[in-house]
Amino acid sequence: MDFGVVLQNDPPGARVVELARQAELLGFTHVWTFDSHLLWQEPYVVYSQILANTRKVTVGPMVTNPATRDWTVTASLFATLNEMFGNRTICGIGRGDSAVRVINGAPVTLKTLRESVEVIRALANGGTASYKGSELRFPWSRGSQLPIWMAAYGPKALALTGEVADGFILQLADPAITEWSIAAVRKAAADAGRDPESITVCVAAPAYVTDGTDAGLAHGRDQCRWFGGMVGNHVADIVARYGDQGLAVPKELSDYIAGREGYDYNSHGKAGNAHTDFVPDAVIDRFCLIGPVDAQVERLRELEALGVDQFAVYLQHDAKSETLQAYGDKVLPAVNVRGAAKL
């Protein structure tokens, strides 16, 4: 299993670069960041510095969207980074959340998302794309390779992921929901004539390594409760679209938002914000990895058995460096056990 880390582009940008450097030294293969240009600093500027200060990690947004940047600009950003640093980028993309809602916009339609993926993929991989009535290409780009992974929760978005994406991003670590979501993506891929196993699966969620005490567990839950609020915000969109009766998603994903009262994007992705009080402990325990090392390893092995190829750790809490260190020293070696030198 690969391991990634998900960072916010909070200033100073140099600290984000340093956390990315630490992650690579500890065995992480991917560095992701939020992409929300008003709430945090511009990610692509930071990516350039991360790539310049590391050797192997792949970088990308979790996730960008087709609304706040022209699609050709997005493709050009990736193709440029790939030319400079040797195909070490990845494009996580979705319909849009904080980046568009803060400017009073709305997530794009799935039709628009599909079209944007086609344009970004073609241009960023050295091909031509039909865009706004013209056939376009980057005459300066040679050899760029950009995988595109799609973030999804609802049934139609999961189907689109299976039809067009190179990878699937699920932003929660509940095994039951993970199993259901992967099955939906793979079915859609098969129905579209694609190899279902060719789609890389990434589960992304906060991880907080505790000392095994009740007090440590309670603190870890409170540090990660924001995540249930963020997921609930996406789920509310699905409920609004499909209705809460006969909803075509697992009840584990939809039931807990009954007590939700709005969402404050000024506190998006931050520990300790009041608008996540509706999230019960049971949801945090299912959606996140909170507990001692052995408990985290057990969950990760369960996710791996379901077909998860990468676990990406959200580090939006008060133990960023400590979590990275615990994962590098204890969790990664326990999940990815090395073979013996002499047989």
mmCIF file of C-alpha atoms in Angstrom:
data_model
loop_
_atom_site.group_PDB
_atom_site.id
_atom_site.type_symbol
_atom_site.label_atom_id
_atom_site.label_comp_id
_atom_site.label_asym_id
_atom_site.label_seq_id
_atom_site.Cartn_x
_atom_site.Cartn_y
_atom_site.Cartn_z
ATOM 1 C CA MET A 1 0.000 0.000 0.000
ATOM 2 C CA ASP A 2 1.207 3.506 -0.844
ATOM 3 C CA PHE A 3 0.891 6.282 1.699
ATOM 4 C CA GLY A 4 0.177 9.944 1.053
ATOM 5 C CA VAL A 5 -0.154 13.030 3.206
ATOM 6 C CA VAL A 6 -2.754 15.784 2.740
ATOM 7 C CA LEU A 7 -1.655 19.293 3.773
ATOM 8 C CA GLN A 8 -3.250 22.721 3.875
ATOM 9 C CA ASN A 9 -1.400 25.583 2.216
ATOM 10 C CA ASP A 10 -1.353 27.698 5.358
ATOM 11 C CA PRO A 11 1.458 30.228 5.564
ATOM 12 C CA PRO A 12 4.335 30.075 5.911
ATOM 13 C CA GLY A 13 4.559 28.089 2.702
ATOM 14 C CA ALA A 14 8.040 26.977 3.750
ATOM 15 C CA ARG A 15 6.489 24.878 6.519
ATOM 16 C CA VAL A 16 4.293 23.052 4.004
ATOM 17 C CA VAL A 17 7.401 22.326 1.962
ATOM 18 C CA GLU A 18 9.210 21.087 5.073
ATOM 19 C CA LEU A 19 6.333 18.770 6.042
ATOM 20 C CA ALA A 20 6.389 17.377 2.513
ATOM 21 C CA ARG A 21 10.135 16.823 2.766
ATOM 22 C CA GLN A 22 9.697 15.047 6.104
ATOM 23 C CA ALA A 23 6.958 12.876 4.633
ATOM 24 C CA GLU A 24 9.213 11.700 1.806
ATOM 25 C CA LEU A 25 12.052 10.886 4.206
ATOM 26 C CA LEU A 26 9.622 8.791 6.251
ATOM 27 C CA GLY A 27 8.434 6.732 3.279
ATOM 28 C CA PHE A 28 5.362 8.585 1.983
ATOM 29 C CA THR A 29 4.960 8.482 -1.806
ATOM 30 C CA HIS A 30 2.396 11.254 -2.362
ATOM 31 C CA VAL A 31 1.933 14.799 -1.090
ATOM 32 C CA TRP A 32 -1.512 16.293 -1.603
ATOM 33 C CA THR A 33 -2.854 19.725 -0.648
ATOM 34 C CA PHE A 34 -6.212 21.440 -0.521
ATOM 35 C CA ASP A 35 -6.951 23.694 -3.513
ATOM 36 C CA SER A 36 -9.021 26.628 -2.295
ATOM 37 C CA HIS A 37 -7.436 29.895 -3.349
ATOM 38 C CA LEU A 38 -9.152 32.234 -0.871
ATOM 39 C CA LEU A 39 -8.890 30.064 2.227
ATOM 40 C CA TRP A 40 -5.256 29.058 1.650
ATOM 41 C CA GLN A 41 -2.243 29.918 -0.451
ATOM 42 C CA GLU A 42 -1.971 28.994 -4.129
ATOM 43 C CA PRO A 43 -1.033 25.288 -4.288
ATOM 44 C CA TYR A 44 0.780 25.146 -7.628
ATOM 45 C CA VAL A 45 3.380 27.657 -6.449
ATOM 46 C CA VAL A 46 3.953 25.459 -3.403
ATOM 47 C CA TYR A 47 4.102 22.297 -5.546
ATOM 48 C CA SER A 48 7.040 23.743 -7.461
ATOM 49 C CA GLN A 49 8.950 24.203 -4.209
ATOM 50 C CA ILE A 50 7.989 20.776 -2.880
ATOM 51 C CA LEU A 51 9.221 19.134 -6.076
ATOM 52 C CA ALA A 52 12.450 21.141 -5.989
ATOM 53 C CA ASN A 53 13.126 20.054 -2.403
ATOM 54 C CA THR A 54 12.276 16.347 -2.736
ATOM 55 C CA ARG A 55 13.430 13.513 -4.974
ATOM 56 C CA LYS A 56 10.562 11.137 -5.663
ATOM 57 C CA VAL A 57 7.196 12.156 -4.165
ATOM 58 C CA THR A 58 4.246 12.824 -6.438
ATOM 59 C CA VAL A 59 2.278 16.016 -5.745
ATOM 60 C CA GLY A 60 -1.228 17.162 -6.564
ATOM 61 C CA PRO A 61 -4.480 18.714 -5.326
ATOM 62 C CA MET A 62 -7.057 16.942 -3.201
ATOM 63 C CA VAL A 63 -8.953 18.224 -4.982
ATOM 64 C CA THR A 64 -9.112 20.845 -7.719
ATOM 65 C CA ASN A 65 -12.256 21.614 -9.743
ATOM 66 C CA PRO A 66 -13.247 22.763 -13.246
ATOM 67 C CA ALA A 67 -14.884 26.015 -12.087
ATOM 68 C CA THR A 68 -12.180 28.238 -10.598
ATOM 69 C CA ARG A 69 -9.500 27.761 -13.270
ATOM 70 C CA ASP A 70 -9.754 27.572 -17.029
ATOM 71 C CA TRP A 71 -9.243 23.930 -17.969
ATOM 72 C CA THR A 72 -6.368 24.803 -20.304
ATOM 73 C CA VAL A 73 -4.637 26.669 -17.469
ATOM 74 C CA THR A 74 -4.946 23.625 -15.209
ATOM 75 C CA ALA A 75 -3.473 21.382 -17.907
ATOM 76 C CA SER A 76 -0.642 23.850 -18.534
ATOM 77 C CA LEU A 77 0.254 23.979 -14.841
ATOM 78 C CA PHE A 78 0.635 20.210 -14.670
ATOM 79 C CA ALA A 79 2.477 19.901 -17.991
ATOM 80 C CA THR A 80 4.919 22.605 -16.904
ATOM 81 C CA LEU A 81 5.638 20.920 -13.562
ATOM 82 C CA ASN A 82 6.091 17.601 -15.342
ATOM 83 C CA GLU A 83 8.613 19.112 -17.759
ATOM 84 C CA MET A 84 10.536 20.677 -14.896
ATOM 85 C CA PHE A 85 10.475 17.767 -12.461
ATOM 86 C CA GLY A 86 9.909 14.597 -14.452
ATOM 87 C CA ASN A 87 6.251 13.498 -14.309
ATOM 88 C CA ARG A 88 5.783 13.747 -10.555
ATOM 89 C CA THR A 89 2.292 15.238 -10.557
ATOM 90 C CA ILE A 90 -1.226 13.896 -10.175
ATOM 91 C CA CYS A 91 -4.569 15.647 -10.643
ATOM 92 C CA GLY A 92 -7.221 14.993 -8.032
ATOM 93 C CA ILE A 93 -10.444 16.586 -9.237
ATOM 94 C CA GLY A 94 -14.086 16.880 -8.220
ATOM 95 C CA ARG A 95 -17.161 19.010 -8.773
ATOM 96 C CA GLY A 96 -15.926 21.752 -6.425
ATOM 97 C CA ASP A 97 -16.586 22.632 -2.807
ATOM 98 C CA SER A 98 -14.894 25.351 -0.760
ATOM 99 C CA ALA A 99 -13.094 26.989 -3.691
ATOM 100 C CA VAL A 100 -16.379 27.705 -5.463
ATOM 101 C CA ARG A 101 -18.760 28.112 -2.531
ATOM 102 C CA VAL A 102 -16.684 30.828 -0.848
ATOM 103 C CA ILE A 103 -17.198 32.983 -3.945
ATOM 104 C CA ASN A 104 -20.929 32.117 -3.954
ATOM 105 C CA GLY A 105 -20.555 29.646 -6.782
ATOM 106 C CA ALA A 106 -21.871 26.116 -7.049
ATOM 107 C CA PRO A 107 -20.310 22.749 -7.847
ATOM 108 C CA VAL A 108 -20.226 22.002 -11.557
ATOM 109 C CA THR A 109 -22.431 19.396 -13.161
ATOM 110 C CA LEU A 110 -21.110 15.912 -13.774
ATOM 111 C CA LYS A 111 -21.361 16.619 -17.517
ATOM 112 C CA THR A 112 -19.003 19.562 -17.095
ATOM 113 C CA LEU A 113 -16.688 17.505 -14.897
ATOM 114 C CA ARG A 114 -16.515 14.791 -17.563
ATOM 115 C CA GLU A 115 -15.727 17.331 -20.289
ATOM 116 C CA SER A 116 -13.052 19.016 -18.181
ATOM 117 C CA VAL A 117 -11.300 15.710 -17.513
ATOM 118 C CA GLU A 118 -11.194 14.989 -21.244
ATOM 119 C CA VAL A 119 -9.621 18.382 -22.013
ATOM 120 C CA ILE A 120 -7.138 18.403 -19.109
ATOM 121 C CA ARG A 121 -6.030 14.821 -19.776
ATOM 122 C CA ALA A 122 -5.523 15.364 -23.508
ATOM 123 C CA LEU A 123 -3.529 18.577 -23.178
ATOM 124 C CA ALA A 124 -1.478 17.565 -20.140
ATOM 125 C CA ASN A 125 -0.505 14.297 -21.839
ATOM 126 C CA GLY A 126 0.764 15.929 -25.013
ATOM 127 C CA GLY A 127 -2.327 15.473 -27.151
ATOM 128 C CA THR A 128 -4.927 17.734 -28.704
ATOM 129 C CA ALA A 129 -8.251 18.778 -27.226
ATOM 130 C CA SER A 130 -11.434 20.296 -28.587
ATOM 131 C CA TYR A 131 -12.184 23.347 -26.450
ATOM 132 C CA LYS A 132 -14.562 26.243 -27.106
ATOM 133 C CA GLY A 133 -14.678 25.516 -30.810
ATOM 134 C CA SER A 134 -10.944 25.131 -31.361
ATOM 135 C CA GLU A 135 -8.490 22.259 -31.580
ATOM 136 C CA LEU A 136 -5.723 23.027 -29.093
ATOM 137 C CA ARG A 137 -2.406 21.603 -27.961
ATOM 138 C CA PHE A 138 0.748 22.660 -26.099
ATOM 139 C CA PRO A 139 3.470 22.918 -28.767
ATOM 140 C CA TRP A 140 6.126 23.131 -26.037
ATOM 141 C CA SER A 141 5.093 19.989 -24.143
ATOM 142 C CA ARG A 142 6.865 16.670 -24.701
ATOM 143 C CA GLY A 143 6.429 13.495 -22.665
ATOM 144 C CA SER A 144 4.158 14.820 -19.923
ATOM 145 C CA GLN A 145 2.121 12.115 -18.186
ATOM 146 C CA LEU A 146 -0.735 13.104 -15.855
ATOM 147 C CA PRO A 147 -2.987 10.608 -14.046
ATOM 148 C CA ILE A 148 -6.400 12.020 -13.129
ATOM 149 C CA TRP A 149 -8.121 10.720 -9.999
ATOM 150 C CA MET A 150 -11.709 11.686 -9.260
ATOM 151 C CA ALA A 151 -13.220 12.323 -5.808
ATOM 152 C CA ALA A 152 -16.786 11.053 -5.424
ATOM 153 C CA TYR A 153 -19.478 10.040 -2.931
ATOM 154 C CA GLY A 154 -22.831 9.846 -4.709
ATOM 155 C CA PRO A 155 -23.883 7.097 -7.133
ATOM 156 C CA LYS A 156 -23.680 9.179 -10.319
ATOM 157 C CA ALA A 157 -20.283 10.615 -9.443
ATOM 158 C CA LEU A 158 -19.013 7.127 -8.589
ATOM 159 C CA ALA A 159 -20.254 5.905 -11.969
ATOM 160 C CA LEU A 160 -18.473 8.751 -13.767
ATOM 161 C CA THR A 161 -15.286 7.899 -11.886
ATOM 162 C CA GLY A 162 -15.450 4.334 -13.125
ATOM 163 C CA GLU A 163 -16.090 5.505 -16.671
ATOM 164 C CA VAL A 164 -13.327 8.101 -17.108
ATOM 165 C CA ALA A 165 -10.881 8.391 -14.189
ATOM 166 C CA ASP A 166 -7.490 6.790 -13.667
ATOM 167 C CA GLY A 167 -8.076 6.688 -9.927
ATOM 168 C CA PHE A 168 -10.795 7.054 -7.301
ATOM 169 C CA ILE A 169 -10.484 9.221 -4.179
ATOM 170 C CA LEU A 170 -12.795 8.419 -1.268
ATOM 171 C CA GLN A 171 -12.520 10.941 1.533
ATOM 172 C CA LEU A 172 -13.335 8.724 4.514
ATOM 173 C CA ALA A 173 -12.037 5.426 5.877
ATOM 174 C CA ASP A 174 -15.204 3.559 6.869
ATOM 175 C CA PRO A 175 -14.773 -0.028 5.607
ATOM 176 C CA ALA A 176 -18.471 -0.580 4.795
ATOM 177 C CA ILE A 177 -18.727 2.623 2.759
ATOM 178 C CA THR A 178 -15.359 1.928 1.146
ATOM 179 C CA GLU A 179 -16.486 -1.515 0.018
ATOM 180 C CA TRP A 180 -19.749 -0.158 -1.404
ATOM 181 C CA SER A 181 -18.019 2.735 -3.174
ATOM 182 C CA ILE A 182 -15.278 0.627 -4.748
ATOM 183 C CA ALA A 183 -17.873 -1.855 -5.997
ATOM 184 C CA ALA A 184 -19.853 0.974 -7.622
ATOM 185 C CA VAL A 185 -16.758 2.376 -9.339
ATOM 186 C CA ARG A 186 -15.615 -1.007 -10.573
ATOM 187 C CA LYS A 187 -19.069 -1.919 -11.898
ATOM 188 C CA ALA A 188 -19.216 1.331 -13.851
ATOM 189 C CA ALA A 189 -15.753 0.678 -15.248
ATOM 190 C CA ALA A 190 -16.734 -2.817 -16.366
ATOM 191 C CA ASP A 191 -19.963 -1.529 -17.910
ATOM 192 C CA ALA A 192 -17.898 1.017 -19.855
ATOM 193 C CA GLY A 193 -15.612 -1.704 -21.189
ATOM 194 C CA ARG A 194 -12.677 -0.780 -18.960
ATOM 195 C CA ASP A 195 -10.601 -3.032 -16.728
ATOM 196 C CA PRO A 196 -12.014 -2.377 -13.221
ATOM 197 C CA GLU A 197 -8.685 -3.276 -11.623
ATOM 198 C CA SER A 198 -6.909 -0.561 -13.613
ATOM 199 C CA ILE A 199 -8.467 2.167 -11.452
ATOM 200 C CA THR A 200 -6.268 3.080 -8.485
ATOM 201 C CA VAL A 201 -8.176 3.483 -5.212
ATOM 202 C CA CYS A 202 -7.143 6.104 -2.661
ATOM 203 C CA VAL A 203 -8.803 6.449 0.736
ATOM 204 C CA ALA A 204 -8.068 9.769 2.445
ATOM 205 C CA ALA A 205 -8.893 10.510 6.083
ATOM 206 C CA PRO A 206 -7.373 12.020 9.225
ATOM 207 C CA ALA A 207 -5.127 9.773 11.282
ATOM 208 C CA TYR A 208 -4.242 10.500 14.909
ATOM 209 C CA VAL A 209 -1.951 8.110 16.754
ATOM 210 C CA THR A 210 -2.848 7.919 20.454
ATOM 211 C CA ASP A 211 -1.301 6.326 23.534
ATOM 212 C CA GLY A 212 -4.193 3.877 24.004
ATOM 213 C CA THR A 213 -5.807 5.759 26.900
ATOM 214 C CA ASP A 214 -9.399 6.993 27.002
ATOM 215 C CA ALA A 215 -8.135 10.555 27.376
ATOM 216 C CA GLY A 216 -5.925 10.183 24.320
ATOM 217 C CA LEU A 217 -8.818 8.794 22.296
ATOM 218 C CA ALA A 218 -11.112 11.653 23.336
ATOM 219 C CA HIS A 219 -8.507 14.239 22.367
ATOM 220 C CA GLY A 220 -7.855 12.578 19.021
ATOM 221 C CA ARG A 221 -11.558 12.499 18.260
ATOM 222 C CA ASP A 222 -11.940 16.195 18.999
ATOM 223 C CA GLN A 223 -8.957 17.027 16.813
ATOM 224 C CA CYS A 224 -10.505 15.127 13.882
ATOM 225 C CA ARG A 225 -14.195 15.957 14.355
ATOM 226 C CA TRP A 226 -13.934 18.632 11.679
ATOM 227 C CA PHE A 227 -13.633 15.853 9.097
ATOM 228 C CA GLY A 228 -17.126 14.544 9.840
ATOM 229 C CA GLY A 229 -18.415 18.054 9.243
ATOM 230 C CA MET A 230 -16.626 18.300 5.900
ATOM 231 C CA VAL A 231 -17.925 14.913 4.743
ATOM 232 C CA GLY A 232 -21.388 15.830 6.016
ATOM 233 C CA ASN A 233 -21.327 18.905 3.826
ATOM 234 C CA HIS A 234 -20.822 16.729 0.740
ATOM 235 C CA VAL A 235 -23.437 14.229 1.906
ATOM 236 C CA ALA A 236 -25.963 17.040 2.358
ATOM 237 C CA ASP A 237 -25.616 17.783 -1.346
ATOM 238 C CA ILE A 238 -26.368 14.147 -2.159
ATOM 239 C CA VAL A 239 -29.419 14.105 0.122
ATOM 240 C CA ALA A 240 -30.673 17.316 -1.466
ATOM 241 C CA ARG A 241 -30.288 15.762 -4.917
ATOM 242 C CA TYR A 242 -31.745 12.317 -4.236
ATOM 243 C CA GLY A 243 -33.937 12.913 -1.183
ATOM 244 C CA ASP A 244 -33.441 11.178 2.156
ATOM 245 C CA GLN A 245 -36.049 8.504 1.414
ATOM 246 C CA GLY A 246 -34.673 5.566 -0.504
ATOM 247 C CA LEU A 247 -31.321 7.287 -0.790
ATOM 248 C CA ALA A 248 -29.014 5.329 -3.075
ATOM 249 C CA VAL A 249 -26.060 5.498 -0.689
ATOM 250 C CA PRO A 250 -25.314 3.540 2.498
ATOM 251 C CA LYS A 251 -27.166 4.675 5.610
ATOM 252 C CA GLU A 252 -23.797 4.862 7.369
ATOM 253 C CA LEU A 253 -23.001 7.788 5.085
ATOM 254 C CA SER A 254 -26.278 9.681 5.335
ATOM 255 C CA ASP A 255 -27.914 9.169 8.739
ATOM 256 C CA TYR A 256 -25.612 11.263 10.901
ATOM 257 C CA ILE A 257 -26.234 14.581 9.109
ATOM 258 C CA ALA A 258 -29.738 14.891 10.595
ATOM 259 C CA GLY A 259 -28.390 17.292 13.237
ATOM 260 C CA ARG A 260 -26.342 19.354 10.817
ATOM 261 C CA GLU A 261 -27.007 23.101 10.814
ATOM 262 C CA GLY A 262 -25.158 24.795 7.980
ATOM 263 C CA TYR A 263 -21.430 25.041 7.391
ATOM 264 C CA ASP A 264 -18.903 27.819 7.949
ATOM 265 C CA TYR A 265 -16.190 27.763 5.303
ATOM 266 C CA ASN A 266 -14.043 30.111 7.359
ATOM 267 C CA SER A 267 -13.449 27.065 9.597
ATOM 268 C CA HIS A 268 -13.172 24.553 6.756
ATOM 269 C CA GLY A 269 -10.702 21.795 7.578
ATOM 270 C CA LYS A 270 -9.846 23.183 11.013
ATOM 271 C CA ALA A 271 -9.857 21.365 14.338
ATOM 272 C CA GLY A 272 -12.108 22.657 17.092
ATOM 273 C CA ASN A 273 -14.744 24.451 14.988
ATOM 274 C CA ALA A 274 -18.227 24.638 16.490
ATOM 275 C CA HIS A 275 -20.182 23.675 13.365
ATOM 276 C CA THR A 276 -19.055 20.048 13.696
ATOM 277 C CA ASP A 277 -20.646 19.450 17.110
ATOM 278 C CA PHE A 278 -23.366 17.369 15.441
ATOM 279 C CA VAL A 279 -20.811 14.692 14.461
ATOM 280 C CA PRO A 280 -20.982 11.790 16.961
ATOM 281 C CA ASP A 281 -17.949 9.892 18.200
ATOM 282 C CA ALA A 282 -19.084 6.743 16.385
ATOM 283 C CA VAL A 283 -18.838 8.526 13.030
ATOM 284 C CA ILE A 284 -15.378 9.851 13.801
ATOM 285 C CA ASP A 285 -14.245 6.348 14.759
ATOM 286 C CA ARG A 286 -15.549 4.972 11.442
ATOM 287 C CA PHE A 287 -14.433 7.784 9.145
ATOM 288 C CA CYS A 288 -10.972 8.392 10.671
ATOM 289 C CA LEU A 289 -8.062 6.356 12.029
ATOM 290 C CA ILE A 290 -7.749 7.283 15.698
ATOM 291 C CA GLY A 291 -5.996 5.054 18.195
ATOM 292 C CA PRO A 292 -2.690 3.326 18.905
ATOM 293 C CA VAL A 293 -0.467 1.973 16.156
ATOM 294 C CA ASP A 294 -1.825 -1.581 16.242
ATOM 295 C CA ALA A 295 -5.411 -0.357 15.795
ATOM 296 C CA GLN A 296 -4.393 1.797 12.836
ATOM 297 C CA VAL A 297 -2.519 -1.063 11.208
ATOM 298 C CA GLU A 298 -5.547 -3.333 11.633
ATOM 299 C CA ARG A 299 -7.827 -0.828 9.865
ATOM 300 C CA LEU A 300 -5.318 -0.246 7.095
ATOM 301 C CA ARG A 301 -5.037 -3.961 6.430
ATOM 302 C CA GLU A 302 -8.828 -4.150 6.283
ATOM 303 C CA LEU A 303 -8.904 -1.329 3.736
ATOM 304 C CA GLU A 304 -6.115 -2.931 1.725
ATOM 305 C CA ALA A 305 -8.101 -6.190 1.569
ATOM 306 C CA LEU A 306 -11.019 -4.211 0.098
ATOM 307 C CA GLY A 307 -8.813 -2.998 -2.759
ATOM 308 C CA VAL A 308 -7.393 0.270 -1.417
ATOM 309 C CA ASP A 309 -4.049 1.093 -3.062
ATOM 310 C CA GLN A 310 -3.198 4.266 -1.145
ATOM 311 C CA PHE A 311 -4.079 5.723 2.237
ATOM 312 C CA ALA A 312 -3.636 9.510 2.381
ATOM 313 C CA VAL A 313 -3.353 11.005 5.867
ATOM 314 C CA TYR A 314 -5.092 14.331 6.496
ATOM 315 C CA LEU A 315 -2.822 16.264 8.891
ATOM 316 C CA GLN A 316 -5.218 18.983 10.029
ATOM 317 C CA HIS A 317 -4.686 18.644 13.776
ATOM 318 C CA ASP A 318 -2.201 19.446 16.554
ATOM 319 C CA ALA A 319 0.141 16.488 15.993
ATOM 320 C CA LYS A 320 1.366 16.845 12.408
ATOM 321 C CA SER A 321 5.014 15.965 12.869
ATOM 322 C CA GLU A 322 4.236 13.364 15.539
ATOM 323 C CA THR A 323 1.781 11.602 13.228
ATOM 324 C CA LEU A 324 4.230 11.599 10.336
ATOM 325 C CA GLN A 325 6.941 10.173 12.579
ATOM 326 C CA ALA A 326 4.687 7.461 14.031
ATOM 327 C CA TYR A 327 3.567 6.431 10.578
ATOM 328 C CA GLY A 328 7.075 6.393 9.167
ATOM 329 C CA ASP A 329 8.619 4.507 12.097
ATOM 330 C CA LYS A 330 5.811 2.100 12.989
ATOM 331 C CA VAL A 331 2.728 2.061 10.762
ATOM 332 C CA LEU A 332 4.283 1.883 7.292
ATOM 333 C CA PRO A 333 6.732 -0.923 8.216
ATOM 334 C CA ALA A 334 3.892 -2.915 9.840
ATOM 335 C CA VAL A 335 1.630 -2.616 6.774
ATOM 336 C CA ASN A 336 4.325 -3.035 4.127
ATOM 337 C CA VAL A 337 6.382 -5.804 5.713
ATOM 338 C CA ARG A 338 9.787 -6.300 4.116
ATOM 339 C CA GLY A 339 10.826 -9.783 3.052
ATOM 340 C CA ALA A 340 13.852 -11.575 4.447
ATOM 341 C CA ALA A 341 17.247 -11.038 2.785
ATOM 342 C CA LYS A 342 18.182 -14.707 3.068
ATOM 343 C CA LEU A 343 15.578 -17.360 2.272
#
